[in-house]
Amino acid sequence: TTLASYRSSEPRWDTVLDIDALAAAGVRNWVYHGGQTLPPEDRLALIGLSDGGKDAAETREFDADLGQFVENGFRLSEGKQTATWLDADTLLVARDWGPGTMTPSGYPFIVKRWRRGTPLEAAEEVFRGRSSDVAARADVLRDPDGTVRAVVATRLVDFFVSERFLLTAAGPVRLPLPGKASLNAFVAGQLVFSLEEAWPVGGVMFPAGALVSLDLGQCLADIAGIAPKLVYAPGPRETIDGVAATRSLLLVAIYRNVRGSAAVFRFADGAWHAAPLPLPGDASVSLVSTSPSDDNAFLDMAGYLLPNTLYLADLAAGTVEPLKSMPARFDASKAVVEQFDAISQDGTAVPYSVVRPRDLAFDRRVAGVADLAL
């Protein structure tokens, strides 16, 4: 549906792919297993189909404009695998390539380049992890116009530790990151990572929980001299709950004393600059969706006095508007939320919230049911 239609009380939806109809036409109980489109047109897609919802899935090429699978297009038989677009005629695939190519966890550790019109057996190896790994995969970094800037291969050494490599013409180049770090986004030429462990580098200690970035151009030119940039380091009562990139900005969900907020980060003059989004207080915040084609984002919020509400944020302008909401179950205007701290025996301040009638009289009178009704 269009955004204009979605704003209406009865949006007009067009079915792109009916999974149930696809299952009814065959002999398998197809479950949607994710998909990705090829930017910037977003016409060609790779659709995952799982028989009954298991981890192993088929991958098929789909034309979103025509609303049908591409005849003689890319297709991978059922397996535990990953596939991503390099260009319209090339995929990067990690899958079972034969005996000895899967890890003890049952996932692939070899990534190959598969070109359209060639047999899968002719795919060329571009990265190899180790047979003792959990898995290996590749991801493509693009500018907003769809231009490929780099390919990042990941070795999942175990379920907590990973190694990441830039695939260059001279071979894989390992990024100088700690093992417990996650790639969150690529925006404004910056690779953005969250740290799950402290990282001492270049005389600077980046704390666990922080967001940092590496300049892709510097990584490709001089990996030994790379200098990470701090995006944001949470305070003692803060945590980062979500990170997403738009065309030119970074959106970060931050919880302070278990209350949600969101901030927009812009990279300029060699540093990250933050601006808060004007969202309701005393509520949870979830990042729903962003796109590399613009600087808008969808966020979901819910609180003691706020039913689940979907907001559209214009990150460049720093504005938000509510689009859809679950129905209100009571008149929230008659209540108020307050937060206090309870101090534990070891001195830790534990936040808690009180929801009460706005006009409650603090007269030491024991309240009855009628007094507490909202």
PDB file of C-alpha atoms in Angstrom, residues 2-3 26 41 51 87 145 171 186 214 220 251 325 329 356 365:
ATOM      1  CA  THR A   2       1.054   3.598  -0.363  1.00  0.00           C
ATOM      2  CA  LEU A   3       1.807   5.820   2.620  1.00  0.00           C
ATOM      3  CA  GLY A  26       1.753 -27.646  -4.289  1.00  0.00           C
ATOM      4  CA  GLU A  41      14.947  -0.646  -7.805  1.00  0.00           C
ATOM      5  CA  ASP A  51       8.575 -26.425   4.493  1.00  0.00           C
ATOM      6  CA  ASP A  87      24.331  -7.436  -8.541  1.00  0.00           C
ATOM      7  CA  ASP A 145      22.072   4.570  -5.001  1.00  0.00           C
ATOM      8  CA  GLY A 171      42.196 -11.388  -0.486  1.00  0.00           C
ATOM      9  CA  PHE A 186      26.560   1.007   7.045  1.00  0.00           C
ATOM     10  CA  LEU A 214      35.062   2.493  11.292  1.00  0.00           C
ATOM     11  CA  LEU A 220      40.451  -0.297   2.558  1.00  0.00           C
ATOM     12  CA  LEU A 251      18.684   5.946  14.414  1.00  0.00           C
ATOM     13  CA  SER A 325      -2.753   2.887  17.180  1.00  0.00           C
ATOM     14  CA  ARG A 329      -8.972   0.748  26.846  1.00  0.00           C
ATOM     15  CA  ARG A 356      -2.162   6.899  39.730  1.00  0.00           C
ATOM     16  CA  ARG A 365      -6.501   8.539  53.562  1.00  0.00           C
TER      17      ARG A 365
END
